[in-house]
PDB file of C-alpha atoms in Angstrom:
ATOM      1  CA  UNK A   1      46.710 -18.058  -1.923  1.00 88.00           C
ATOM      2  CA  UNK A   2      47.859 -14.466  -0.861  1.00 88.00           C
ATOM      3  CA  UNK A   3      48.505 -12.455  -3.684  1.00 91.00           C
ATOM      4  CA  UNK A   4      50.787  -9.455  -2.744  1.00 86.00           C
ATOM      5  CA  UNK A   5      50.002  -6.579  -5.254  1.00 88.00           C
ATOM      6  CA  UNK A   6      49.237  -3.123  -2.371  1.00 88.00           C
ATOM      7  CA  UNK A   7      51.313  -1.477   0.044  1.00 85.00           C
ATOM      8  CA  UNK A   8      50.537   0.965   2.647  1.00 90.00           C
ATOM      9  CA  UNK A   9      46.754   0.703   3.524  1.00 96.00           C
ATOM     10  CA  UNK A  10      45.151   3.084   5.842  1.00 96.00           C
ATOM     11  CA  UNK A  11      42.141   2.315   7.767  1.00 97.00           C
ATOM     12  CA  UNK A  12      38.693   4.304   7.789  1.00 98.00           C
ATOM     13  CA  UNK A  13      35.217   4.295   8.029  1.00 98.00           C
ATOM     14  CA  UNK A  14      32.645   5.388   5.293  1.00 98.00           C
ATOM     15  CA  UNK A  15      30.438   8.399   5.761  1.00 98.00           C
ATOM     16  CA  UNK A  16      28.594   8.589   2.869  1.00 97.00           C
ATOM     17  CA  UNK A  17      28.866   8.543  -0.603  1.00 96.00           C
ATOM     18  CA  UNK A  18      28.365  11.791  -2.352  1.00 95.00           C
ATOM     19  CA  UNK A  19      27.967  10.722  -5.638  1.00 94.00           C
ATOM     20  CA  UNK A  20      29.336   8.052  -7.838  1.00 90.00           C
ATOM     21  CA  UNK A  21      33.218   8.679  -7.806  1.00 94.00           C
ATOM     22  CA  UNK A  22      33.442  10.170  -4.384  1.00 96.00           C
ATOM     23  CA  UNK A  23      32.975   8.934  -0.945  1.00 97.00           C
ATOM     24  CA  UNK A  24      33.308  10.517   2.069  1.00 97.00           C
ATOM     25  CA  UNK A  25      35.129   8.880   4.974  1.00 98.00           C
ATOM     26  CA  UNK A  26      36.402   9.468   8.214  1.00 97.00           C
ATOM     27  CA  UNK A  27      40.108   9.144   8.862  1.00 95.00           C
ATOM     28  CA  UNK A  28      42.160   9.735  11.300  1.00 93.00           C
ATOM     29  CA  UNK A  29      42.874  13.202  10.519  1.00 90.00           C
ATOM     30  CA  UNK A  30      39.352  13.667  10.169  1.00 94.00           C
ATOM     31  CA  UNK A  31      36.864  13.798   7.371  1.00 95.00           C
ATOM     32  CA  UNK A  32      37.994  13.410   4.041  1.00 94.00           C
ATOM     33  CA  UNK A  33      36.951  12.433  -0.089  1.00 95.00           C
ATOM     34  CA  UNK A  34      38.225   9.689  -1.582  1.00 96.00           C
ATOM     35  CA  UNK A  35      38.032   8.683  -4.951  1.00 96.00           C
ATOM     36  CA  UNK A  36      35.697   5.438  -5.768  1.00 97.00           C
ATOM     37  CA  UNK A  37      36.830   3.589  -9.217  1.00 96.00           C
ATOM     38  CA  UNK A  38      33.618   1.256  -8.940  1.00 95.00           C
ATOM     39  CA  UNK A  39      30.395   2.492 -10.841  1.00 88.00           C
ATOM     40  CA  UNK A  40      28.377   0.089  -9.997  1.00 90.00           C
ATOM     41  CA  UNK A  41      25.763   1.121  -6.596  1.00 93.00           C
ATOM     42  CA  UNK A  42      27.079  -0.422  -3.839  1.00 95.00           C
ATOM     43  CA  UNK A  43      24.245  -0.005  -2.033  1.00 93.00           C
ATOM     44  CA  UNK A  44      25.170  -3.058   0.473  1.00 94.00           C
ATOM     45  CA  UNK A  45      28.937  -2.070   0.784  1.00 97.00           C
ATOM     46  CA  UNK A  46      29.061   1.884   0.901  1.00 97.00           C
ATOM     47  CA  UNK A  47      26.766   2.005   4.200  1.00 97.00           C
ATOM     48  CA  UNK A  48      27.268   4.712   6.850  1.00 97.00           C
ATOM     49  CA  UNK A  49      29.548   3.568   9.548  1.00 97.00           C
ATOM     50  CA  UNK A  50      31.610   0.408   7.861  1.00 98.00           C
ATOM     51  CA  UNK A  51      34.870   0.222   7.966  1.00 98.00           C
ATOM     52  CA  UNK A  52      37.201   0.396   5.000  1.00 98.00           C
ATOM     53  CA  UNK A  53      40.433   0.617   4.073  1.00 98.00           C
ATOM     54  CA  UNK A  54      42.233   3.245   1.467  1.00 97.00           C
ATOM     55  CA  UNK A  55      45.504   3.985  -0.511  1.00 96.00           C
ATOM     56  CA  UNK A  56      46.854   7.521  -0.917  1.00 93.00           C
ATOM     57  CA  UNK A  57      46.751   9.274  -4.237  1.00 88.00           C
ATOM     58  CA  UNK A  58      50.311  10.587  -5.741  1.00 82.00           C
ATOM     59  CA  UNK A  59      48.989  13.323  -8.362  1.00 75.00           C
ATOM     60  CA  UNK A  60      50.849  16.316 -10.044  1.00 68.00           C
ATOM     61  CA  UNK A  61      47.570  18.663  -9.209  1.00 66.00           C
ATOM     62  CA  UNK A  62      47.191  18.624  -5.756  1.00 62.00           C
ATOM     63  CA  UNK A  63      44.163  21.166  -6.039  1.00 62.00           C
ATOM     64  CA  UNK A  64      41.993  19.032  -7.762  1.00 64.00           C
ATOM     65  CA  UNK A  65      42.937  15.682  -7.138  1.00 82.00           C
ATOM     66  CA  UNK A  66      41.282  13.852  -3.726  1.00 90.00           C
ATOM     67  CA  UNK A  67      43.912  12.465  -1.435  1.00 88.00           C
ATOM     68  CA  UNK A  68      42.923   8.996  -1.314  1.00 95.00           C
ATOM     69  CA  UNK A  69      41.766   6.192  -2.968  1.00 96.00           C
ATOM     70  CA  UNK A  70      39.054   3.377  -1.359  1.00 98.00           C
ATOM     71  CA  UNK A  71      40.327   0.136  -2.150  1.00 98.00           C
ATOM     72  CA  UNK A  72      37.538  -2.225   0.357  1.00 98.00           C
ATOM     73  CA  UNK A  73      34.899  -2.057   2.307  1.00 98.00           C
ATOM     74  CA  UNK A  74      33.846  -4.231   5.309  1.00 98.00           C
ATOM     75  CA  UNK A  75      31.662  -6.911   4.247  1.00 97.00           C
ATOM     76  CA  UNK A  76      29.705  -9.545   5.720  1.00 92.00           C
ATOM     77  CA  UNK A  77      33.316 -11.780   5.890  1.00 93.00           C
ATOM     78  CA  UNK A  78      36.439 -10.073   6.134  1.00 97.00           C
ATOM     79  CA  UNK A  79      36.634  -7.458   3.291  1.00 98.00           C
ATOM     80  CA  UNK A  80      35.251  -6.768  -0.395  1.00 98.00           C
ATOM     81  CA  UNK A  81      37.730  -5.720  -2.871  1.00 98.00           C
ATOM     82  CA  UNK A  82      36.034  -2.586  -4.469  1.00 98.00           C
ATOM     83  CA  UNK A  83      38.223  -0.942  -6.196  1.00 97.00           C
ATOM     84  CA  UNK A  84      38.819  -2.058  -9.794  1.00 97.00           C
ATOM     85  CA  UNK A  85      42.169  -1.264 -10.293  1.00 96.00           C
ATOM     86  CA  UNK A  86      43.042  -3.675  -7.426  1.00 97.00           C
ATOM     87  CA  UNK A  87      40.950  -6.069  -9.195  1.00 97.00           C
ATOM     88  CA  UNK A  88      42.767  -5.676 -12.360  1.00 97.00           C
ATOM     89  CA  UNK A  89      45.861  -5.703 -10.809  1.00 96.00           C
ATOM     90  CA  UNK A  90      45.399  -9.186  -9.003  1.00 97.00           C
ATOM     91  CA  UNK A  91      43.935 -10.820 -12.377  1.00 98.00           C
ATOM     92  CA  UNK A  92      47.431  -9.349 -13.740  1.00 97.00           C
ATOM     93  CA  UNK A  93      49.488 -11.022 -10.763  1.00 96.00           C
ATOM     94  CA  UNK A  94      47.448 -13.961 -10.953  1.00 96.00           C
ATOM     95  CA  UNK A  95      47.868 -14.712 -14.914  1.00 97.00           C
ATOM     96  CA  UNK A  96      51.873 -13.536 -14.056  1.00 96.00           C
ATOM     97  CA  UNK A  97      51.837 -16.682 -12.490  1.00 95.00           C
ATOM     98  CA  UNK A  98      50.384 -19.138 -14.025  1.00 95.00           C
ATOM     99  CA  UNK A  99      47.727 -19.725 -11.379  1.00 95.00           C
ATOM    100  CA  UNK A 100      44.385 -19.934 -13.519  1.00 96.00           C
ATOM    101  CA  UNK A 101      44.224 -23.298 -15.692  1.00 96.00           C
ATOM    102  CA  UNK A 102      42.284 -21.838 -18.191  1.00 96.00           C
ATOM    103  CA  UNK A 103      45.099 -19.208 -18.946  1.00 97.00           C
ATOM    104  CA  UNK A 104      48.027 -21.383 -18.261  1.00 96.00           C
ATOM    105  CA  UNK A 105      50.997 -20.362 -20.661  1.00 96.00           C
ATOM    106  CA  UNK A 106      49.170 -16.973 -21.765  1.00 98.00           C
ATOM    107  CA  UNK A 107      51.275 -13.606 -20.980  1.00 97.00           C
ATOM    108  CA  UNK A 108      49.221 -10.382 -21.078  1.00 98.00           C
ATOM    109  CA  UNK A 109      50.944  -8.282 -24.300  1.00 97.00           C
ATOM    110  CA  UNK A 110      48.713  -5.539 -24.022  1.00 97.00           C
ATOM    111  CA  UNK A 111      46.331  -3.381 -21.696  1.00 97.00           C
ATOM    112  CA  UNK A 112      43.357  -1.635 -23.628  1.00 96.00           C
ATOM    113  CA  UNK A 113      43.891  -3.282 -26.915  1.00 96.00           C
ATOM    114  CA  UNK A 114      41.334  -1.776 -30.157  1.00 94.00           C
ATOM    115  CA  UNK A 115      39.563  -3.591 -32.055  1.00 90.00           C
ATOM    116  CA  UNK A 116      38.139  -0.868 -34.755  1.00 85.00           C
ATOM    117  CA  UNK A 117      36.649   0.984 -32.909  1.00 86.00           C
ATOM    118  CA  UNK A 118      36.353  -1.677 -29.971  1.00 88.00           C
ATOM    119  CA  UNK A 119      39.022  -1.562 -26.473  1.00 94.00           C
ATOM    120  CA  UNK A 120      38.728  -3.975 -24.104  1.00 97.00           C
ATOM    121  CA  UNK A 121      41.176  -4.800 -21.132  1.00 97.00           C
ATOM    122  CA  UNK A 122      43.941  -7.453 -22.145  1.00 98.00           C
ATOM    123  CA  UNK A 123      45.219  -8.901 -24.814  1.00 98.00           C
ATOM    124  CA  UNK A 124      47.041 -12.530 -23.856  1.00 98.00           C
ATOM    125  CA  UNK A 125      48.819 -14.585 -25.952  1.00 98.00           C
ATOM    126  CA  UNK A 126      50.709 -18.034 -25.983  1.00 96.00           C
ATOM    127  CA  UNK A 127      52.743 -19.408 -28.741  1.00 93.00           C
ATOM    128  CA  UNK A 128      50.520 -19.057 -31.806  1.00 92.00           C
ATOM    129  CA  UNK A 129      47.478 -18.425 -29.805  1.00 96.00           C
ATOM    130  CA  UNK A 130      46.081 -15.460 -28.412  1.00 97.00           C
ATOM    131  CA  UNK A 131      42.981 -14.191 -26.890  1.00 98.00           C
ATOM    132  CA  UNK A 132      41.467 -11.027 -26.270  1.00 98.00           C
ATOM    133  CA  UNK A 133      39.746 -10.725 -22.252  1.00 98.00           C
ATOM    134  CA  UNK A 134      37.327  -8.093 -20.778  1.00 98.00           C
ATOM    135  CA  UNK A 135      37.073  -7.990 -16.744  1.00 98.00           C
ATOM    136  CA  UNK A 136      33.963  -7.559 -14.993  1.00 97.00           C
ATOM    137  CA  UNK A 137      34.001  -6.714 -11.368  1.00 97.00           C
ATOM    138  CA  UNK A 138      31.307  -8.928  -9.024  1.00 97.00           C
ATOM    139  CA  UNK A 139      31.023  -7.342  -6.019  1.00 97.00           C
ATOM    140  CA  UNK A 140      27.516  -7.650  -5.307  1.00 96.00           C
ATOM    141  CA  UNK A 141      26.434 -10.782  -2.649  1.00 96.00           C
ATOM    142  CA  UNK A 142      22.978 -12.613  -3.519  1.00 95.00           C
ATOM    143  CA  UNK A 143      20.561 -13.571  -1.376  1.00 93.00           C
ATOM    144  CA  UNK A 144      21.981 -17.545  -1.608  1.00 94.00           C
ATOM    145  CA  UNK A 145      25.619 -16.098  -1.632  1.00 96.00           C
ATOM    146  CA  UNK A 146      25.914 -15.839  -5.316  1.00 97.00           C
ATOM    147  CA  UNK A 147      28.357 -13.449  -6.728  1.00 98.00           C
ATOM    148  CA  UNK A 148      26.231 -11.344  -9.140  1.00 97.00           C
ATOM    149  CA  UNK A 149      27.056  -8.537 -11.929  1.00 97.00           C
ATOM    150  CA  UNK A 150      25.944  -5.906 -12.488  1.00 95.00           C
ATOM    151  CA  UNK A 151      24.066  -4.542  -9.796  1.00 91.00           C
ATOM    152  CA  UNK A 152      22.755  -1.633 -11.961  1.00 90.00           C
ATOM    153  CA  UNK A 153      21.855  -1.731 -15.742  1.00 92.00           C
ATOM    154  CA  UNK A 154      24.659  -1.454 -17.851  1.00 94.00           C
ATOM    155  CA  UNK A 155      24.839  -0.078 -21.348  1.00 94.00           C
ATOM    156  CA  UNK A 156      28.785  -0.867 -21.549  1.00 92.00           C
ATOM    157  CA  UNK A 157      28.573  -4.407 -20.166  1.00 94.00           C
ATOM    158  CA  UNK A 158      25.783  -5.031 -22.595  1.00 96.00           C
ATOM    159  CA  UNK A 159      28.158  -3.634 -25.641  1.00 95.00           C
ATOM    160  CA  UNK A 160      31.164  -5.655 -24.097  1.00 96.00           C
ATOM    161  CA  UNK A 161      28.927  -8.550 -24.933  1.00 97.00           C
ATOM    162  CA  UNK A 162      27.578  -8.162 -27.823  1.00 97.00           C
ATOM    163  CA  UNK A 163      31.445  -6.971 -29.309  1.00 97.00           C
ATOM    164  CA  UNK A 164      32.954 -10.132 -27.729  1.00 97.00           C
ATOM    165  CA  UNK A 165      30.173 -12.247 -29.145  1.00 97.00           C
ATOM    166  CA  UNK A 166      30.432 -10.659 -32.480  1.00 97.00           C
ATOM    167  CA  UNK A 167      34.930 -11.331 -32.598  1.00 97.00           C
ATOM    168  CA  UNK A 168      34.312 -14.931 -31.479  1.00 97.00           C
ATOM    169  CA  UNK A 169      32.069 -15.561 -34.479  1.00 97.00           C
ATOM    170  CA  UNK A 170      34.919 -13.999 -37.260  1.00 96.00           C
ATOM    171  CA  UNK A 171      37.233 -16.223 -35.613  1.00 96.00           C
ATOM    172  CA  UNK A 172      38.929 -14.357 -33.051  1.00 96.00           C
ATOM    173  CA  UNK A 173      38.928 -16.215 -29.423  1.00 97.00           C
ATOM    174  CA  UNK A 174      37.038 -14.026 -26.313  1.00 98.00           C
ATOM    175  CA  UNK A 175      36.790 -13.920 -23.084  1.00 98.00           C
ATOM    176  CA  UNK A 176      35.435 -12.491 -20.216  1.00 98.00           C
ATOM    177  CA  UNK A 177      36.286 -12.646 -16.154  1.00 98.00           C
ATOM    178  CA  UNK A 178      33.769 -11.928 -13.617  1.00 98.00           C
ATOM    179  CA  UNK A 179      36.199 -10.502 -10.251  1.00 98.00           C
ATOM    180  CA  UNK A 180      33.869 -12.183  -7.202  1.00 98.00           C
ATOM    181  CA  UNK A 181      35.719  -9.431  -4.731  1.00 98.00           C
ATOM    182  CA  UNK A 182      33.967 -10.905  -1.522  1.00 98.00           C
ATOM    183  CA  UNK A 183      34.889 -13.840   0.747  1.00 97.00           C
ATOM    184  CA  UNK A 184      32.992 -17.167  -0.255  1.00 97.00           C
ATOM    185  CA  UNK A 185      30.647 -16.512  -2.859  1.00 98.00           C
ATOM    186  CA  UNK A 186      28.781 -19.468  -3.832  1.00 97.00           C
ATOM    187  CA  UNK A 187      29.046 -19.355  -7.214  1.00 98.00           C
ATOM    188  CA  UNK A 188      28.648 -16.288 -10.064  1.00 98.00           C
ATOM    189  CA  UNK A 189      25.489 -15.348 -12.112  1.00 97.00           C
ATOM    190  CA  UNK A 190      24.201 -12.360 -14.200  1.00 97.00           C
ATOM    191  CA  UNK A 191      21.821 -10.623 -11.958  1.00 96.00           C
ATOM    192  CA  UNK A 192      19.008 -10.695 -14.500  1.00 94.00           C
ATOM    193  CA  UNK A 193      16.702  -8.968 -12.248  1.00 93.00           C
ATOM    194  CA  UNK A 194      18.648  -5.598 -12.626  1.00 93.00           C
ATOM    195  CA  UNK A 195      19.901  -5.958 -16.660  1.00 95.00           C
ATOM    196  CA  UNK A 196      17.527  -9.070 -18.140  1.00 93.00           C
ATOM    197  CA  UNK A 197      18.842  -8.263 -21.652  1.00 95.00           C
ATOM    198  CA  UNK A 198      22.270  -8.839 -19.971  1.00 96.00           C
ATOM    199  CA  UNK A 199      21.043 -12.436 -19.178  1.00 94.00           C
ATOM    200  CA  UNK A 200      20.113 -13.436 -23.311  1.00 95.00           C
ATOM    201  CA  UNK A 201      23.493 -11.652 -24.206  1.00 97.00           C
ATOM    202  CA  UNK A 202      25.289 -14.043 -21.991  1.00 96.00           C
ATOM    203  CA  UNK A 203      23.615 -17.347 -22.693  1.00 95.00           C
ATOM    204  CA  UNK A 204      24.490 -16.818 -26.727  1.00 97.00           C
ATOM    205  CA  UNK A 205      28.364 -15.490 -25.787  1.00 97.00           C
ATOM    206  CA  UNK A 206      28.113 -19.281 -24.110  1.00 96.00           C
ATOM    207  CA  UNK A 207      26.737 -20.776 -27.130  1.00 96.00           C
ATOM    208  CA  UNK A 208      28.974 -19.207 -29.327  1.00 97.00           C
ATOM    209  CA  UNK A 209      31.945 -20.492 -27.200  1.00 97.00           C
ATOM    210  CA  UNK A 210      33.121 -17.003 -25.481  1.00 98.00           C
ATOM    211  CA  UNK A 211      35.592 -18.175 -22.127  1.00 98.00           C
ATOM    212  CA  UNK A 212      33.099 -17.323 -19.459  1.00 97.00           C
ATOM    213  CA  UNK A 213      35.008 -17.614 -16.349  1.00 98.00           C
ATOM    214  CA  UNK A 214      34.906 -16.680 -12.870  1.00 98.00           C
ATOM    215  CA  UNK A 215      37.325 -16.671  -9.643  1.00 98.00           C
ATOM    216  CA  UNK A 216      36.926 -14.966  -6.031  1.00 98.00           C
ATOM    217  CA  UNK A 217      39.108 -12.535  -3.732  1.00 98.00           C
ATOM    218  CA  UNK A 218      39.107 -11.012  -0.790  1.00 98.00           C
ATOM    219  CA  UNK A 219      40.427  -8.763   1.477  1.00 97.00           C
ATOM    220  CA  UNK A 220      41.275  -9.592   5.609  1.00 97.00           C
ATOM    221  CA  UNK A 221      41.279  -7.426   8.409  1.00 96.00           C
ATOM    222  CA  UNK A 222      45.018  -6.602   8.501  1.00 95.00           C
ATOM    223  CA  UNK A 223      44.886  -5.272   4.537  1.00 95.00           C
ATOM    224  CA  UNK A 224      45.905  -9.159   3.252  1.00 96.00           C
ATOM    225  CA  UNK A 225      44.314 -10.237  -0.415  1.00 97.00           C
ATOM    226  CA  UNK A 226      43.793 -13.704  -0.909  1.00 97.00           C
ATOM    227  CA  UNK A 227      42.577 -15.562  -3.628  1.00 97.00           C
ATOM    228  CA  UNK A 228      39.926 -18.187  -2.337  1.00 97.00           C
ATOM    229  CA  UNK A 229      38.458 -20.086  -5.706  1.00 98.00           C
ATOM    230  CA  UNK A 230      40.825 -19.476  -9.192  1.00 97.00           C
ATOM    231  CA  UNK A 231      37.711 -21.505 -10.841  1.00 97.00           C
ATOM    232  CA  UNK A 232      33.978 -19.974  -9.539  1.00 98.00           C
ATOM    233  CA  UNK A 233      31.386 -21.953 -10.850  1.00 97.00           C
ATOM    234  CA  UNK A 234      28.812 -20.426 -12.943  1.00 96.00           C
ATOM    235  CA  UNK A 235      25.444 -20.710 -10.792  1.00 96.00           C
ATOM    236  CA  UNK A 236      22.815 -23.558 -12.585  1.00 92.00           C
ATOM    237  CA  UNK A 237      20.710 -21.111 -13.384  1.00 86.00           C
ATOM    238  CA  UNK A 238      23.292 -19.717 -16.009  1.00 86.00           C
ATOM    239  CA  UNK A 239      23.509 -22.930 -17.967  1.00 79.00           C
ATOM    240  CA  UNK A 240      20.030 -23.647 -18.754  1.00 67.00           C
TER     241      UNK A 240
END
């Protein structure tokens, strides 16, 4: 399913990344910066020579704001979706639409809603019912093709967890999204290996009934996002 949500893409190649919000790449007006929205280490994306593709930044201060924005990176197949604003705008389009079962009927009310002292990314609701849903970009290709998150320990995706865990038990219905951003990942799983507490956390979200759900993008060559699998299956090893 293509899923139109970017205009005006301009090609590039990665040079290196200077550290984690910048990246250097070379266009075709030469060298520039542009601005990297993912945290995570991207250690098999961000690689000297690959080709990516980026969207210019409109800002008020030109002085201090970089002129571009990298939006994917060549991957093994076609591109991976980096950038998690694009993520969070597909995952917008794609409840605008009614195109995930699980979310059938919900609108998104809010962006950023607070919970005490808690804010997560959506608030959805339909009819009566409503739900509150955190996003967690999957970018990172296993070994078996698994898309896996996080691939470095994560503090915040560890208190997203725990927080989500915690509303679902006072009666309040949670859920979290993993964003697979790569063509044909296999399934999804925690990668334990990096975060092991963030394997425990998610087993007892899934016992306590916390919408664990999945689905994978991707980006082609001409700048095209598709949606490949609305339902990723969680990988065995999650469900033991």
């Amino acid at each position: 399913m293509l899923i139109d949500v970017l205009k005006d893409l301009y090609p590039a190649k990665i040079l290196r990344r200077i550290n984690r919000f910048v990246v250097e790449v070379e266009t075709e007006r030469g060298a520039e910066k542009a601005h990297n929205t993912n945290t995570g280490r991207l250690k098999d994306l961000l690689i000297k020579g690959r080709k990516a593709f980026l969207q210019k930044i409109r800002c008020k201060n030109k002085k201090s704001c970089l002129s571009y924005r990298i939006i994917a990176v060549e991957d093994l197949y076609e591109y991976a979706i980096i950038d998690t604003i694009t993520q969070n705008k597909i995952f917008e389009k794609i409840v605008e639409t009614d195109t995930l079962d699980y979310l059938r009927g919900f609108k998104i009310i809010r962006r950023n809603p607070r919970i005490d002292t808690s804010v997560f990314d959506y608030l959805l609701k339909k009819e009566n019912k409503s739900i509150i849903i955190e996003t967690k970009s999957a970018v990172f290709r296993g070994s078996n093709g698994e898309a896996m998150y996080p691939d470095a320990p994560t503090e915040r995706g560890r208190r997203h967890f725990k927080e989500l865990t915690n509303l679902k038990r006072e009666g309040i219905e949670t859920g979290i999204i993993f964003i697979a951003a790569f063509k044909s990942p296999t399934c999804f799983r925690i990668y334990e290996e990096i975060d092991p507490q963030l394997k425990d956390l998610f087993i007892e979200a899934l016992r306590n009934n916390v919408m664990i759900k999945a689905f994978s993008i991707y980006m082609n060559s001409g700048g095209e996002i598709f949606l490949e699998n609305p339902d990723l299956p969680l990988c065995s090893s999650m469900l033991r």
